[in-house]
Each structure stands twice: as structure tokens, then as C-alpha cells.
Short mmCIF file of C-alpha atoms and ligand atoms in Angstrom, two decimals:
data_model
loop_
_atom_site.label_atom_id
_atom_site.label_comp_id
_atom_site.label_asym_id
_atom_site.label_seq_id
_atom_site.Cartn_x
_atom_site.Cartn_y
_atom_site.Cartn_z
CA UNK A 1 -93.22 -16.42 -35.21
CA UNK A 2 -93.73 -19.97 -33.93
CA UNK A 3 -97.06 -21.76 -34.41
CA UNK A 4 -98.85 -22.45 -31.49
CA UNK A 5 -102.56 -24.17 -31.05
CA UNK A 6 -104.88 -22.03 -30.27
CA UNK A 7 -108.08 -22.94 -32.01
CA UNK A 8 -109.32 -26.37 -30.93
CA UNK A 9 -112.52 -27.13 -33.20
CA UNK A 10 -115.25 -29.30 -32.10
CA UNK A 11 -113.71 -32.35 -31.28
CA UNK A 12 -116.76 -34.50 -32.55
CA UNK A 13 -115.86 -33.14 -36.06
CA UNK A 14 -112.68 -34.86 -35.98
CA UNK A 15 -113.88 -37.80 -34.37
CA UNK A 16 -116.81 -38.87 -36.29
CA UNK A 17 -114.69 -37.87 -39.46
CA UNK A 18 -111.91 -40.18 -37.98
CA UNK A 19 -114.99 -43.15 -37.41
CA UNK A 20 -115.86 -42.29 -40.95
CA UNK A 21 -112.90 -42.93 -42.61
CA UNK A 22 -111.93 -46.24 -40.80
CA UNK A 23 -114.95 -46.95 -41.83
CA UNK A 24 -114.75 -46.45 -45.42
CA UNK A 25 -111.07 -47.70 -45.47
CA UNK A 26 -112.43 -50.86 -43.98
CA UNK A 27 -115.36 -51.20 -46.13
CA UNK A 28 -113.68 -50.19 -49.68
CA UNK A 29 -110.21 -51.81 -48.71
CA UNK A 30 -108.01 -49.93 -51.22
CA UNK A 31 -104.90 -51.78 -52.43
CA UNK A 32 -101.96 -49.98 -51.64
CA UNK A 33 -98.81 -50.79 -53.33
CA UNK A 34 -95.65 -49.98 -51.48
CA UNK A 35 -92.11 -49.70 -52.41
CA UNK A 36 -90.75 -50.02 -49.20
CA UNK A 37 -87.27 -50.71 -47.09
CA UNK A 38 -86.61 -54.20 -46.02
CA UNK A 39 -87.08 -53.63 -42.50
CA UNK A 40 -90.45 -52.00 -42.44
CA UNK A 41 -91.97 -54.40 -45.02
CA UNK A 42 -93.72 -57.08 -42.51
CA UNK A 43 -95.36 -54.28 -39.89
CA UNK A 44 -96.11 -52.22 -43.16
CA UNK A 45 -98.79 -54.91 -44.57
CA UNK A 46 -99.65 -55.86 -41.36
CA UNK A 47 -100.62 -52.21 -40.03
CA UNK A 48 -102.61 -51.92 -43.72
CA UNK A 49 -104.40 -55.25 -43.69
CA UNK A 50 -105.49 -54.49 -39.48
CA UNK A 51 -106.76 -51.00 -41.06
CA UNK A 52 -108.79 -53.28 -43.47
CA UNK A 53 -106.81 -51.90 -46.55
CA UNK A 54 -104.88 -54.63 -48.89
CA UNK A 55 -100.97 -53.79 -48.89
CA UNK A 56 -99.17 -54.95 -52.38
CA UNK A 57 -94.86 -54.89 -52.06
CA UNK A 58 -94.36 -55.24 -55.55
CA UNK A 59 -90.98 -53.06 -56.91
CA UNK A 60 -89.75 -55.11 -59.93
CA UNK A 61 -89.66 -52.20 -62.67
CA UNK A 62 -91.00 -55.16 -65.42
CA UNK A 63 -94.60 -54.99 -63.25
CA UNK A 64 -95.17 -51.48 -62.82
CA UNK A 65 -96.74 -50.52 -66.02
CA UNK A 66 -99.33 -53.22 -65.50
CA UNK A 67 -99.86 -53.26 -61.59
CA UNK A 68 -99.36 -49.54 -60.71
CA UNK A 69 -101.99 -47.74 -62.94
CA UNK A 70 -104.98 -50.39 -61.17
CA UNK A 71 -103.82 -49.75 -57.46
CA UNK A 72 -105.75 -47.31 -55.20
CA UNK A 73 -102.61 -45.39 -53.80
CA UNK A 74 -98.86 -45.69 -53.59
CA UNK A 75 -96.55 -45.53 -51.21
CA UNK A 76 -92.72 -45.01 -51.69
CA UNK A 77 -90.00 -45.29 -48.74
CA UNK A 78 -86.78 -44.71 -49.58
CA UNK A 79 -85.27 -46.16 -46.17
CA UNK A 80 -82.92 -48.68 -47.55
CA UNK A 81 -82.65 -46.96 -51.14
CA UNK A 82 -80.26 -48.78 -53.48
CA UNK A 83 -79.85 -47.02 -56.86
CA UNK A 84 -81.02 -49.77 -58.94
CA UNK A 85 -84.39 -49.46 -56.86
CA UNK A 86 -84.82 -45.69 -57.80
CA UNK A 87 -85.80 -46.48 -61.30
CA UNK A 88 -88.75 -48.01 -59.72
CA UNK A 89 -89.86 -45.33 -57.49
CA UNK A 90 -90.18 -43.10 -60.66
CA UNK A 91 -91.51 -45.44 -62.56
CA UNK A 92 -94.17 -46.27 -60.08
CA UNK A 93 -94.73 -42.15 -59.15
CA UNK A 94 -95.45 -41.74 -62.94
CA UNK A 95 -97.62 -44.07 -63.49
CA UNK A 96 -99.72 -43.16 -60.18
CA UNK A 97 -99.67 -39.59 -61.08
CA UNK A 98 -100.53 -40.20 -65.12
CA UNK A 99 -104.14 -42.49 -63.60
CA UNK A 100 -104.51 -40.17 -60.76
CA UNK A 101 -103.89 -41.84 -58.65
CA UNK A 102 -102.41 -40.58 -54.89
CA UNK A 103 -99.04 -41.49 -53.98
CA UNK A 104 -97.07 -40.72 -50.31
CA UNK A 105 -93.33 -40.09 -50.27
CA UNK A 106 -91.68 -41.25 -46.83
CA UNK A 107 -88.15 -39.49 -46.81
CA UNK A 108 -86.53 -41.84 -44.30
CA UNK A 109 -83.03 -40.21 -43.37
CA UNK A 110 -83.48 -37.45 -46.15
CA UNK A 111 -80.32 -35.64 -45.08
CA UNK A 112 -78.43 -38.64 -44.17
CA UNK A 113 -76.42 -38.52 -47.57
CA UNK A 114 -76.43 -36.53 -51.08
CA UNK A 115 -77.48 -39.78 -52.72
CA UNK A 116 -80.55 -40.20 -50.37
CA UNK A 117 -81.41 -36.71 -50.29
CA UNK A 118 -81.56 -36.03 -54.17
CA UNK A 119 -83.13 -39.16 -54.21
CA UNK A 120 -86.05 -37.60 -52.14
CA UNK A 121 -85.84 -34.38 -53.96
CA UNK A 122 -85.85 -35.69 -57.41
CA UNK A 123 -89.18 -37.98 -56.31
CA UNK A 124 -90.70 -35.02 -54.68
CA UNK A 125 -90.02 -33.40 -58.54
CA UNK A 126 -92.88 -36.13 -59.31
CA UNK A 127 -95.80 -34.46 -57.21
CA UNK A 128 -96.34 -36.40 -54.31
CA UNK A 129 -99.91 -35.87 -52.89
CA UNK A 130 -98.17 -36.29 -49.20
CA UNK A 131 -94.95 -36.40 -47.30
CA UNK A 132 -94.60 -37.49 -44.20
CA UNK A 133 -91.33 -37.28 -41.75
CA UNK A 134 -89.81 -36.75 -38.84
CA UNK A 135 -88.43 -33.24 -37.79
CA UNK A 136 -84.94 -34.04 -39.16
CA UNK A 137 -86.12 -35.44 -42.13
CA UNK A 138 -88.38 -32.53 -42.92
CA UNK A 139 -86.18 -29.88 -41.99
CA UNK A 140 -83.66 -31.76 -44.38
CA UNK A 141 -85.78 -31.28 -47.26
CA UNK A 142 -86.66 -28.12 -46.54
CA UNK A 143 -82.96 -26.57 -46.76
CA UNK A 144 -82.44 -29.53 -49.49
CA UNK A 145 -78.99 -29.99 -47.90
CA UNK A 146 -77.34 -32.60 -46.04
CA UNK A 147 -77.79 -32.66 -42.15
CA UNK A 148 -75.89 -34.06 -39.27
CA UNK A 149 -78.28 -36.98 -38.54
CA UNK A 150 -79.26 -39.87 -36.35
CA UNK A 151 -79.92 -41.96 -39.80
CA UNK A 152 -83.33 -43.23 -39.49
CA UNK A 153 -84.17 -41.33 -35.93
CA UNK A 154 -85.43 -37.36 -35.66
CA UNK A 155 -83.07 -35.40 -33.43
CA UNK A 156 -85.60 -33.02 -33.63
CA UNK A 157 -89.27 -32.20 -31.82
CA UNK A 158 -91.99 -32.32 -34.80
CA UNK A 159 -92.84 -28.70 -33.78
CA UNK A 160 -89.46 -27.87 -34.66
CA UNK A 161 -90.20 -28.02 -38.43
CA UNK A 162 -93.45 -26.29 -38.27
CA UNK A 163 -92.45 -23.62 -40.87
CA UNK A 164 -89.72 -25.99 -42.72
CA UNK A 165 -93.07 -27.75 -43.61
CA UNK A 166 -95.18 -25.01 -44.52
CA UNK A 167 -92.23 -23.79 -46.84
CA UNK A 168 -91.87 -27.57 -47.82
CA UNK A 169 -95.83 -27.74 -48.91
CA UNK A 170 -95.85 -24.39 -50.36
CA UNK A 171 -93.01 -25.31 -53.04
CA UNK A 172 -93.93 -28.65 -53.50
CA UNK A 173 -98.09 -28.60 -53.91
CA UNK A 174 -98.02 -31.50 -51.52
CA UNK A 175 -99.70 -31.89 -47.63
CA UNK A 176 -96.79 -32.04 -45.38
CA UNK A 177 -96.75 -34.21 -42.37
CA UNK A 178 -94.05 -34.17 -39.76
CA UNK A 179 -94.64 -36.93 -36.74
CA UNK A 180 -93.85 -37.03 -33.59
CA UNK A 181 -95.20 -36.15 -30.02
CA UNK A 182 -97.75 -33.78 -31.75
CA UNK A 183 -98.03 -35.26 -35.55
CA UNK A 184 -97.85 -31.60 -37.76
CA UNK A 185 -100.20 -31.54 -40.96
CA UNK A 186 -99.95 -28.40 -43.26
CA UNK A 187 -101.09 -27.63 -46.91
CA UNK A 188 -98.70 -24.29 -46.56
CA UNK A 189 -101.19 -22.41 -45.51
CA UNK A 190 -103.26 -24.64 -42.63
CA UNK A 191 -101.65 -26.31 -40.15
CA UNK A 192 -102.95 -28.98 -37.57
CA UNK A 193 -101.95 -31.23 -35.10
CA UNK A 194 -103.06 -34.83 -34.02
CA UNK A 195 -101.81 -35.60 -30.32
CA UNK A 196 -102.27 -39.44 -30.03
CA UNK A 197 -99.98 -41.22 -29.74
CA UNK A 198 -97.73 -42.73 -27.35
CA UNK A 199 -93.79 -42.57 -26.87
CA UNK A 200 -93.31 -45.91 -26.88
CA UNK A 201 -94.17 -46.28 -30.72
CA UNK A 202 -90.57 -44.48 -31.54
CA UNK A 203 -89.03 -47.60 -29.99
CA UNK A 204 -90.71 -49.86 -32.57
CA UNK A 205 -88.87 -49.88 -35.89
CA UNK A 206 -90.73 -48.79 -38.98
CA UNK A 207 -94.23 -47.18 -37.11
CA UNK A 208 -93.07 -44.32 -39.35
CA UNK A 209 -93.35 -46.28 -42.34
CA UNK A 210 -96.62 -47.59 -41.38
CA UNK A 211 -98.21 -44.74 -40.78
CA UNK A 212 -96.94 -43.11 -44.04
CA UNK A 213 -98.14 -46.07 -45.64
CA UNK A 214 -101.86 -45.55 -44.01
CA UNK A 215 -102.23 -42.11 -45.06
CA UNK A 216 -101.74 -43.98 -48.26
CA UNK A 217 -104.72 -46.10 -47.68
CA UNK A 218 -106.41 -43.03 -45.89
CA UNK A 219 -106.19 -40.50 -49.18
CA UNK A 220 -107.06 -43.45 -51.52
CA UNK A 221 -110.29 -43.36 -50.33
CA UNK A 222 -110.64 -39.71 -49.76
CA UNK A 223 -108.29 -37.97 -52.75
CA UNK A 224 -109.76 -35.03 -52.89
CA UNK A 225 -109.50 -34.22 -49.46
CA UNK A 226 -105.73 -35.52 -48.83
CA UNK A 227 -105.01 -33.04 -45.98
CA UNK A 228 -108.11 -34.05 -43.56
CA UNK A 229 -107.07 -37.90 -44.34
CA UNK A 230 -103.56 -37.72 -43.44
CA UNK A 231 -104.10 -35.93 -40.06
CA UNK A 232 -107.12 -38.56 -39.44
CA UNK A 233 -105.11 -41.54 -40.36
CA UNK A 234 -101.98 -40.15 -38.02
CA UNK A 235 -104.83 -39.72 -35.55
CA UNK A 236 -106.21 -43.36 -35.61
CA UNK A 237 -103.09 -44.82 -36.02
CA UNK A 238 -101.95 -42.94 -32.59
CA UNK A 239 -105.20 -44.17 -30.95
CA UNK A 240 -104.52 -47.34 -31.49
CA UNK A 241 -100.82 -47.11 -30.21
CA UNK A 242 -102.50 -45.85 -27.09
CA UNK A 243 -105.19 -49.15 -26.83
CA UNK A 244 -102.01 -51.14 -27.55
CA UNK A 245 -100.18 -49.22 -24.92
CA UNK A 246 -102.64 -50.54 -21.97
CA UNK A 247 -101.59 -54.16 -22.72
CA UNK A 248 -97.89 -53.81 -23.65
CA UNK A 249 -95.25 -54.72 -21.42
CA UNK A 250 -92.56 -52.86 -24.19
CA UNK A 251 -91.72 -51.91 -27.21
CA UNK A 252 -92.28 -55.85 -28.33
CA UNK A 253 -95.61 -56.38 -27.49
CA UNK A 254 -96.78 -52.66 -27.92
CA UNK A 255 -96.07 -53.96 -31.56
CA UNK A 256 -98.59 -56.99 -31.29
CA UNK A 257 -101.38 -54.92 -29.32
CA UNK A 258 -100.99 -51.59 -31.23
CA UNK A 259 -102.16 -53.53 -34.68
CA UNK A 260 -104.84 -55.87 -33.05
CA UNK A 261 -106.23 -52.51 -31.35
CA UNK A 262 -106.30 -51.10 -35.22
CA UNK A 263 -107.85 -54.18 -36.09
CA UNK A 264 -110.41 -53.65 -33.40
CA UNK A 265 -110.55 -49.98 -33.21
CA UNK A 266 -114.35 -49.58 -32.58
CA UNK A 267 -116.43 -46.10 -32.97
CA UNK A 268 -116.85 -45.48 -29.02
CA UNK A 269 -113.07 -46.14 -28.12
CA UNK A 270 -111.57 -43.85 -31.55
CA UNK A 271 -114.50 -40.97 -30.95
CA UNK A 272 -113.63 -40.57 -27.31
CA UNK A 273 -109.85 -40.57 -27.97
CA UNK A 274 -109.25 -38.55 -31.37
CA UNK A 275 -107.15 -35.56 -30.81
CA UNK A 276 -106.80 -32.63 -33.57
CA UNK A 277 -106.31 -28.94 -33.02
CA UNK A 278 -105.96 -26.34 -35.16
CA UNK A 279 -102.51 -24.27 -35.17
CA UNK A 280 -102.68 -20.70 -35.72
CA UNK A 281 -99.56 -18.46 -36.54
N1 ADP B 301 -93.36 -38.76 -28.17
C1 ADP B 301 -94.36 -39.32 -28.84
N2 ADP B 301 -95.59 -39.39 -28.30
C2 ADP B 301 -96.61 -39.96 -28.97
N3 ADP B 301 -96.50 -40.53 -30.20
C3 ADP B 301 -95.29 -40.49 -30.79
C4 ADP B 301 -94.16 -39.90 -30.16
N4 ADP B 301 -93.12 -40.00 -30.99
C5 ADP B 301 -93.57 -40.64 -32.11
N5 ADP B 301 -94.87 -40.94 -31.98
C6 ADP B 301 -95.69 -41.63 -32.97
O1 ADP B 301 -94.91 -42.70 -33.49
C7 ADP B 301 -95.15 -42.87 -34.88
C8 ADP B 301 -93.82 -42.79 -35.62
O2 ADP B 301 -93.38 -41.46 -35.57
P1 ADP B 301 -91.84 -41.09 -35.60
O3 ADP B 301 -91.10 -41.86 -34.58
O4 ADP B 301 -91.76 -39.60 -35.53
O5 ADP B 301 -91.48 -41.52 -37.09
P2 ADP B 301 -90.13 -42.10 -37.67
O6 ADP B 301 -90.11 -43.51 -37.17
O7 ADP B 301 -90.28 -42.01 -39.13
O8 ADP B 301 -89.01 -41.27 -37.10
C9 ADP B 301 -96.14 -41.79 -35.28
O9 ADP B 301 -97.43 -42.37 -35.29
C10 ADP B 301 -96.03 -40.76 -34.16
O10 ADP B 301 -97.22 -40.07 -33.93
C1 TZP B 302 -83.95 -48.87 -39.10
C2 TZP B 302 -84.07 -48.56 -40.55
N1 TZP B 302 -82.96 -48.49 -41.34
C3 TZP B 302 -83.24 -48.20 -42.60
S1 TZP B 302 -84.89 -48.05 -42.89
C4 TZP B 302 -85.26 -48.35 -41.26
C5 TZP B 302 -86.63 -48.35 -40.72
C6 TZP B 302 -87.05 -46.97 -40.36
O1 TZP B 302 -88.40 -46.96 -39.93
P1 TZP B 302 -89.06 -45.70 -39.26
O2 TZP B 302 -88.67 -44.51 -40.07
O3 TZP B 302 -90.50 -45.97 -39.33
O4 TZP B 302 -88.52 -45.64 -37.86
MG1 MG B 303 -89.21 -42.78 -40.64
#
């Protein structure tokens, strides 16, 4: 039966937890090393550094041994995947998982081709501590086949994949987000939603990416608790793509005003605009 939200906790729970971990991102700034696709690369750092985190795009398989075990998270993006980058991306899992340390897969296109999508599902062999989607690209790595795609873009509503992403999480050990108008967050069993947001964002390339890459900097500083920290960071990064949103003429300078309003996120505007509910089945 399909998931629908029913239990909506005390919305101050969410909201000072949401303050609290800005906070704390802010204060500890966790370096983040990401091994990212060419196109996301620039909004990426910049979407860490407004959080107050310190983004690292280091991928040269010589550096890993040394750089990966002192970083605070990791986040892999297989979005413009070449095979002689893979090597890397295990490399980097490995050495992330042997210091345990948290690291975020970002299946971009997962069903887009067999290469990309045992690409994904060899990673995801690794023990992510998160993955975060789209519908398609969740409900690609669900089945583990190959999907008629838009590439990069979901043809699919996030709500869509509901159970593909409790199934995902349950076989994988890993918190499952799928984003979207409603931004899905399951361990298997739990599932929640964040509703910031605004639709805008899907016109500006790579705001996937980022916010894959600031659950990253969200779990680093809150490991054991990855599930909370992922819906929080999809939370605040929606907030701030609604502040943005109130200056932006389009998708251009919703870019510019969405990270200077995570840059300036203060605890008044994020408490009164934090969104979670619970899902129940
Ligand atoms: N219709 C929507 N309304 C509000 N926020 C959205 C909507 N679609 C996407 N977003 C937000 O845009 C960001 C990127 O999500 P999405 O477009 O699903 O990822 P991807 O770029 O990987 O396909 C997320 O923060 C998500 O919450
Ligand atoms: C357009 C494009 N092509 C390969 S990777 C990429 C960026 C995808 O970014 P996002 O998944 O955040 O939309
Ligand atoms: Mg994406």
C-alpha cells in the first residue's frame, strides 16, 4: 500500500534540530572530499563552503591513501563516470569505510547504461552510509536494471519510489534519500519527508549533487545519527532555495541567492520554515 503522511511531529523538533546542525556544521566545518562530475564541481564547493563546511575535489588515485583516511566525510557522484575514474571511487569508499568514516553515493543516471549502473551497484557493494536520488535513479537501483531514462533528469515523482527505497535501504544497510517535490528519507523501516523546496531548483544543474554532497557535510558531524542529518540537511538546503526564490528572477540568479541565503540562513528564518513529516504505511 502506498505511503502517505500522516503523523506530523512537533515541528519545533525538526526545526531546532535543523538550527542545531547548521550550527554545528558551521562551527566544526568538516572537510568533505568529493569525487564529483565536471559539471557539478563549482556549485558543489560553493553550496559546502556557504553551509560553512570545507569541500576538497581531489580524485587522483596516487592521493587517496593519504588524503581520504583524514577527511570528515566523502562524497562520490558518478555523473560523468569514466572507467579510469572508478578505481578512485573504490579506492576512496575503502579507505572512508576502513577510518569510519561516512561516505554518500549520488547515483546520477543509475539506469542510464549497464556501465553506469554496475558502477553504482558495485559502489553501493562498499556500504555507503547514504544514497541520495531522484525517483528514476532510485527506482533504477532498486530493480538493478537498466531504465528508459531522461539521463541526468527523474521522469518520476519522488513518492513514486517510496517502497523502491525502503527495499533499496533494507538490502543495502544504507539511509535512502529520493528528492524531489517532497525529499523521501527511509532507513527501510522509517520513512520521512522534508517539503522545502522550490521547483525552480530542478532547473539549476547539479542542486542534486549539492545537496548529496551536504548530507555529506551533515552526517560528518552527526554519524551516528545519519538518517535525522540527511532529511535535515535536504530540509535546510530547500529553505534556502525558498529565501533564494524571493530574489530570483530564474533559474540563474535563483543559483546566486539560493547559496548566499545558505550562507545567511539565520535561526528565526530556518525554524519558521523547516518542513518534516513522518510517513506512515
Ligand atoms: N518540485 C519541487 N519542489 C521543490 N523542490 C524541489 C522540486 N524538485 C526538486 N526540488 C529540490 O531540488 C533539489 C534537487 O532535486 P532533484 O531535482 O530531484 O535532484 P536531481 O538534480 O539529482 O534530479 C533538491 O533539493 C529537491 O528538494
Ligand atoms: C547535466 C549532467 N550531466 C552529467 S552529470 C550532470 C549534472 C547532474 O546534476 P543533478 O543530478 O544535480 O541535476
Ligand atoms: Mg542528480
Amino acid at each position: 500500500m502506498e505511503a502517505e503522511p500522516k503523523v506530523e511531529p512537533p515541528s519545533d523538533q525538526w526545526a531546532d534540530k535543523a538550527w542545531t546542525m547548521l550550527t554545528t556544521v558551521r562551527r566544526q566545518s568538516p572537510l568533505i572530499q568529493c569525487i564529483t562530475n565536471f559539471v557539478s564541481m563549482d556549485l558543489m564547493a560553493n553550496t559546502l563552503l556557504s553551509a560553512g563546511a570545507s569541500p576538497a575535489m581531489l580524485h587522483t588515485l596516487e592521493e587517496i591513501p593519504h588524503f581520504t583516511p583524514n577527511v570528515h566525510a566523502l562524497c562520490l557522484n558518478v555523473g560523468t563516470l569514466s572507467a579510469d575514474w572508478l578505481p578512485s571511487m573504490k579506492a576512496a569508499a575503502n579507505f572512508a569505510s576502513n577510518s569510519s568514516k561516512p561516505w554518500v553515493l549520488d547515483p546520477v543516471a543509475a539506469g542510464a547504461s549497464g556501465f553506469r549502473l554496475n558502477a553504482c551497484l558495485e559502489l553501493i557493494q562498499l556500504k555507503p552510509t547514504v544514497i541520495r536520488g531522484n525517483g528514476s535513479e532510485i527506482l533504477a537501483l532498486s530493480k538493478a536494471s537498466v531504465q528508459p531514462t531522461k539521463g541526468v533528469d527523474s521522469s518520476h515523482e519522488s513518492t513514486d519510489a517510496i517502497e523502491a527505497a525502503k527495499s533499496l535501504a533494507q538490502a543495502t544497510g544504507a539511509i535512502v534519500a529520493v528528492s524531489g517535490a517532497i525529499d523521501i528519507v527511509t532507513d527501510g523501516k522509517r520513512v520521512i519527508g522534508a517539503h522545502n523546496g522550490v521547483a525552480m531548483m530542478q532547473k539549476i544543474t547539479a542542486t542534486g549533487c549539492s545537496v548529496t554532497a551536504l548530507i555529506a557535510a551533515f552526517v560528518a558531524v552527526d554519524p551516528s545519527n545519519a538518517f535525522e542529518a540527511t532529511a535535515l540537511a535536504l530540509s535546510v538546503f530547500g529553505v534556502a532555495g525558498e529565501m533564494g526564490m524571493r530574489l530570483a528572477k530564474g533559474p540563474a540568479s535563483l543559483r546566486m541567492h539560493l547559496i548566499d541565503s545558505l550562507y545567511g540562513l539565520d535561526e528565526a528564518t530556518l525554524i519558521s520554515h523547516v518542513k518534516i513529516t513522518t510517513f506512515c504505511d
